[in-house]
Short mmCIF file of C-alpha atoms in Angstrom, two decimals:
data_model
loop_
_atom_site.label_atom_id
_atom_site.label_comp_id
_atom_site.label_asym_id
_atom_site.label_seq_id
_atom_site.Cartn_x
_atom_site.Cartn_y
_atom_site.Cartn_z
CA MET A 389 68.68 134.40 49.61
CA ILE A 390 66.67 134.89 46.34
CA ALA A 391 63.40 134.09 48.05
CA ASP A 392 64.16 136.49 50.83
CA ILE A 393 64.96 139.25 48.26
CA TRP A 394 61.68 138.46 46.58
CA THR A 395 59.75 138.66 49.81
CA VAL A 396 61.17 142.13 50.54
CA LEU A 397 60.70 143.29 46.90
CA ARG A 398 57.09 142.08 46.83
CA LYS A 399 56.26 143.77 50.01
CA ASP A 400 57.76 147.14 48.99
CA TRP A 401 56.23 146.81 45.54
CA ILE A 402 52.74 146.48 46.98
CA GLU A 403 53.36 149.47 49.26
CA LEU A 404 54.64 151.54 46.32
CA THR A 405 51.75 150.70 44.11
CA LEU A 406 49.08 151.08 46.72
CA ALA A 407 50.52 154.11 48.70
CA GLY A 408 47.91 156.92 49.20
CA GLY A 409 45.02 154.63 48.39
CA GLY A 410 43.83 151.22 47.30
CA PRO A 411 44.59 149.20 44.15
CA ARG A 412 42.39 151.70 42.06
CA ALA A 413 44.48 154.71 43.26
CA GLY A 414 47.62 152.91 42.37
CA ALA A 415 46.35 152.03 38.96
CA VAL A 416 45.32 155.55 38.37
CA ARG A 417 48.76 156.93 39.13
CA ALA A 418 50.47 154.48 36.91
CA ALA A 419 48.08 155.22 34.08
CA LEU A 420 48.63 158.96 34.55
CA VAL A 421 52.37 158.50 34.08
CA VAL A 422 52.00 156.21 31.04
CA PHE A 423 49.38 158.81 29.59
CA VAL A 424 51.66 161.77 29.95
CA PHE A 425 54.80 160.12 28.92
CA GLY A 426 53.40 157.61 26.44
CA ILE A 427 50.75 159.83 24.82
CA ILE A 428 50.74 163.68 25.73
CA ILE A 429 54.45 164.60 25.21
CA PRO A 430 55.05 162.21 22.27
CA LEU A 431 51.90 163.72 20.50
CA GLN A 432 53.25 167.16 20.86
CA ALA A 433 56.83 166.22 19.82
CA GLY A 434 55.92 164.04 16.85
CA ARG A 435 58.71 162.28 14.96
CA ASP A 436 61.35 164.19 17.03
CA TRP A 437 60.23 162.10 19.87
CA VAL A 438 61.99 159.18 18.34
CA ASP A 439 64.80 160.97 16.27
CA ALA A 440 65.96 163.93 18.48
CA PRO A 441 68.84 163.13 20.70
CA ALA A 442 67.28 165.31 23.51
CA PHE A 443 64.18 162.98 23.63
CA LEU A 444 66.54 159.90 23.42
CA ALA A 445 68.28 161.25 26.56
CA PHE A 446 64.84 161.87 28.15
CA TRP A 447 64.01 158.15 28.08
CA THR A 448 67.26 157.36 30.11
CA SER A 449 66.46 160.03 32.68
CA MET A 450 62.72 159.26 33.10
CA PRO A 451 63.22 156.22 35.26
CA LEU A 452 65.46 158.44 37.54
CA LEU A 453 62.64 160.90 37.87
CA LEU A 454 60.17 158.29 38.81
CA VAL A 455 62.44 156.57 41.24
CA SER A 456 63.46 159.82 42.95
CA GLY A 457 59.87 160.37 43.75
CA VAL A 458 59.42 157.24 45.71
CA VAL A 459 62.79 155.97 47.03
CA ALA A 460 62.87 158.39 50.03
CA ASP A 461 60.16 156.18 51.68
CA SER A 462 62.29 153.06 51.52
CA PHE A 463 63.68 153.20 54.98
CA ALA A 464 62.59 156.66 56.27
CA GLY A 465 58.91 155.74 55.55
CA GLU A 466 59.36 152.47 57.52
CA ARG A 467 60.83 154.53 60.38
CA GLU A 468 57.92 157.12 60.39
CA ARG A 469 55.35 154.20 60.34
CA HIS A 470 57.17 152.39 63.12
CA THR A 471 57.52 149.26 60.98
CA LEU A 472 61.30 149.37 60.56
CA GLU A 473 61.82 147.52 63.97
CA THR A 474 59.38 144.78 62.94
CA LEU A 475 61.15 144.36 59.45
CA LEU A 476 64.60 144.27 61.10
CA ALA A 477 63.37 141.72 63.75
CA THR A 478 62.54 139.15 61.03
CA PRO A 479 65.17 136.52 60.08
CA LEU A 480 65.67 138.11 56.64
CA SER A 481 69.36 138.97 56.18
CA ASP A 482 70.58 142.59 55.84
CA ARG A 483 71.55 142.00 52.13
CA ALA A 484 68.02 140.57 51.41
CA ILE A 485 66.35 143.54 52.91
CA LEU A 486 68.59 146.08 50.99
CA LEU A 487 68.48 144.37 47.66
CA GLY A 488 64.70 143.73 48.01
CA LYS A 489 64.05 147.48 48.62
CA VAL A 490 66.39 148.62 45.88
CA GLY A 491 64.79 146.05 43.51
CA ALA A 492 61.36 147.30 44.22
CA VAL A 493 62.16 150.92 43.56
CA VAL A 494 64.04 149.99 40.35
CA ALA A 495 61.08 147.78 39.12
CA TYR A 496 58.64 150.66 39.83
CA GLY A 497 60.50 153.44 37.97
CA TRP A 498 62.01 151.38 35.16
CA GLY A 499 58.82 149.31 34.77
CA LEU A 500 56.70 152.44 34.17
CA ALA A 501 59.28 153.81 31.77
CA VAL A 502 59.35 150.55 29.82
CA ALA A 503 55.49 150.47 29.69
CA SER A 504 55.38 154.00 28.31
CA LEU A 505 57.79 153.34 25.54
CA PRO A 506 55.71 151.13 23.12
CA ILE A 507 52.62 153.51 23.69
CA ALA A 508 54.83 156.42 22.83
CA LEU A 509 55.94 154.70 19.62
CA LEU A 510 52.31 153.95 18.72
CA THR A 511 51.23 157.55 19.47
CA VAL A 512 54.04 158.87 17.10
CA ASN A 513 53.08 156.45 14.36
CA LEU A 514 49.40 157.35 14.63
CA ALA A 515 50.29 161.07 14.62
CA GLU A 516 52.50 160.68 11.61
CA ARG A 517 50.37 158.16 9.75
CA GLY A 518 50.80 157.99 6.04
CA GLY A 519 54.63 157.66 6.23
CA PRO A 520 56.78 154.61 6.88
CA LEU A 521 56.62 152.84 10.29
CA ILE A 522 58.65 154.72 12.86
CA LEU A 523 60.66 152.58 15.15
CA TYR A 524 63.89 152.70 17.12
CA PRO A 525 66.85 150.96 15.64
CA LEU A 526 67.47 147.74 17.80
CA PRO A 527 70.91 149.10 19.06
CA VAL A 528 69.18 152.35 20.09
CA LEU A 529 66.32 150.56 21.71
CA GLY A 530 68.65 148.30 23.64
CA GLY A 531 70.71 151.27 24.70
CA ILE A 532 67.57 153.17 25.89
CA LEU A 533 66.46 150.22 27.95
CA LEU A 534 69.91 149.54 29.48
CA ALA A 535 70.48 153.20 30.15
CA GLY A 536 67.11 153.48 31.77
CA LEU A 537 67.72 150.61 34.00
CA LEU A 538 71.12 151.85 35.08
CA THR A 539 69.65 155.40 35.91
CA ALA A 540 66.90 153.87 37.85
CA LEU A 541 69.40 151.88 39.83
CA PHE A 542 71.60 154.93 40.41
CA GLY A 543 68.45 156.86 41.81
CA ALA A 544 67.55 153.86 43.82
CA THR A 545 70.84 153.29 45.48
CA ALA A 546 71.61 156.94 46.01
CA GLY A 547 68.09 157.42 47.55
CA VAL A 548 68.52 154.44 49.84
CA LEU A 549 71.71 155.77 51.15
CA VAL A 550 69.93 158.95 52.03
CA SER A 551 66.79 157.21 53.44
CA LEU A 552 68.97 154.92 55.72
CA ARG A 553 69.83 157.87 57.92
CA ALA A 554 66.94 160.30 57.43
CA HIS A 555 64.39 160.37 60.22
CA THR A 556 61.47 161.32 58.03
CA VAL A 557 60.52 160.94 54.50
CA ARG A 558 60.48 164.74 53.94
CA GLN A 559 63.98 164.97 55.26
CA ALA A 560 65.05 162.19 52.79
CA GLN A 561 63.31 163.87 49.94
CA GLN A 562 64.93 167.22 50.60
CA LEU A 563 68.47 165.76 51.04
CA LEU A 564 67.96 163.65 47.82
CA GLY A 565 66.63 166.65 45.91
CA ILE A 566 69.61 168.62 46.81
CA ALA A 567 71.91 165.89 45.74
CA LEU A 568 70.27 165.46 42.39
CA LEU A 569 70.33 169.26 41.79
CA ALA A 570 74.03 169.27 42.61
CA LEU A 571 74.67 166.32 40.32
CA LEU A 572 72.85 168.20 37.46
CA PHE A 573 74.29 171.71 37.91
CA LEU A 574 77.84 171.01 39.16
CA PRO A 575 79.07 169.55 35.84
CA LEU A 576 77.25 172.40 33.89
CA LEU A 577 79.03 175.02 36.17
CA GLY A 578 82.29 173.27 35.72
CA ALA A 579 81.92 173.35 31.98
CA ARG A 580 81.22 177.10 32.07
CA LEU A 581 84.39 177.63 34.12
CA LEU A 582 86.60 175.84 31.66
CA PRO A 583 88.80 178.03 29.49
CA ALA A 584 87.32 178.39 26.02
CA ALA A 585 90.31 176.60 24.40
CA VAL A 586 89.86 173.70 26.61
CA ALA A 587 86.19 173.49 26.06
CA ASP A 588 86.68 173.73 22.37
CA LEU A 589 89.21 171.00 22.44
CA ILE A 590 86.98 168.64 24.40
CA ALA A 591 84.10 169.33 22.14
CA SER A 592 86.10 168.65 19.09
CA ARG A 593 87.37 165.27 20.52
CA LEU A 594 83.92 164.31 21.44
CA ALA A 595 82.56 165.25 18.07
CA ALA A 596 85.23 163.08 16.34
CA THR A 597 84.55 160.01 18.58
CA ASP A 598 82.14 157.19 17.50
CA PRO A 599 78.90 157.93 19.28
CA ALA A 600 78.43 154.23 20.00
CA LEU A 601 81.82 154.24 21.73
CA LEU A 602 80.85 157.25 23.89
CA ALA A 603 77.44 155.57 24.73
CA GLY A 604 79.28 152.51 25.69
CA LEU A 605 81.74 154.33 27.83
CA ALA A 606 78.90 156.37 29.49
CA LEU A 607 76.98 153.20 30.26
CA ALA A 608 80.10 151.42 31.74
CA ALA A 609 80.88 154.46 33.98
CA LEU A 610 77.21 154.55 35.17
CA ALA A 611 77.28 150.78 35.88
CA ALA A 612 80.46 151.19 37.83
CA LEU A 613 78.98 154.12 39.87
CA ASP A 614 75.80 152.09 40.60
CA LEU A 615 77.95 149.19 41.98
CA LEU A 616 79.92 151.71 44.06
CA LEU A 617 76.73 153.08 45.54
CA LEU A 618 75.32 149.69 46.21
CA ALA A 619 78.46 148.72 47.98
CA LEU A 620 78.25 151.94 50.09
CA ALA A 621 74.71 151.24 50.92
CA ALA A 622 75.49 147.69 52.01
CA ALA A 623 78.44 148.99 54.18
CA ARG A 624 76.10 151.58 55.76
CA PHE A 625 73.29 149.08 56.38
CA ARG A 626 73.74 148.01 59.92
CA ARG A 627 70.75 146.43 61.55
CA ASP A 628 71.80 147.30 65.21
CA ARG A 629 72.44 151.04 64.25
CA LEU A 630 69.12 151.36 62.43
CA ILE A 631 67.27 149.98 65.48
CA LEU A 632 69.07 152.39 67.67
CA ASP A 633 68.36 155.28 65.28
#
């Protein structure tokens, strides 16, 4: 089982990194992401890149942004290239194919984010030279890495669910984009519609709660959501239906 998952993961990883060109093009795309998020933005933000809560939240959402740009190709791309039938005709199990594809997308998005993190820290320290060494506290660093992994998994599982039934990559990208926008704006809209007294009560309760506890609860909820989406993807993955589609 592990070997089969690795086979699919490796195949999709190669396709992700070489899409649109050879190894040089893939390396250029990866270097561009690391350059922007590891040098350009941290250089402009300075020490706030490490200290400000908004930038800490950005590190957890960056893998989601990277994943959402490539996950639509997972099954819809195979369908467009007429390679899906060949993949499904192999003796690989349904679970191995699904987990391998999810794993490749997660490794791509989370891997680029992790690669950008130490470069961003180096950039900030060089920009703020003369002062004490700027580093994330270990609990914060661990939280960033774990949250990034969970958001990458969320984007991968949600994207695979869409890509399973989409006939083209463009269609999958559009549906996934609409879903992510709804996920972003619906909570904001709901918060705006709350009565002022209720909103103030919630804000005061949150302000009085230990931030570490809030972060732990948020990570636990995200992990549960990831498992739910993965279970839904496994339930929807039916080799015979995919071939007929």
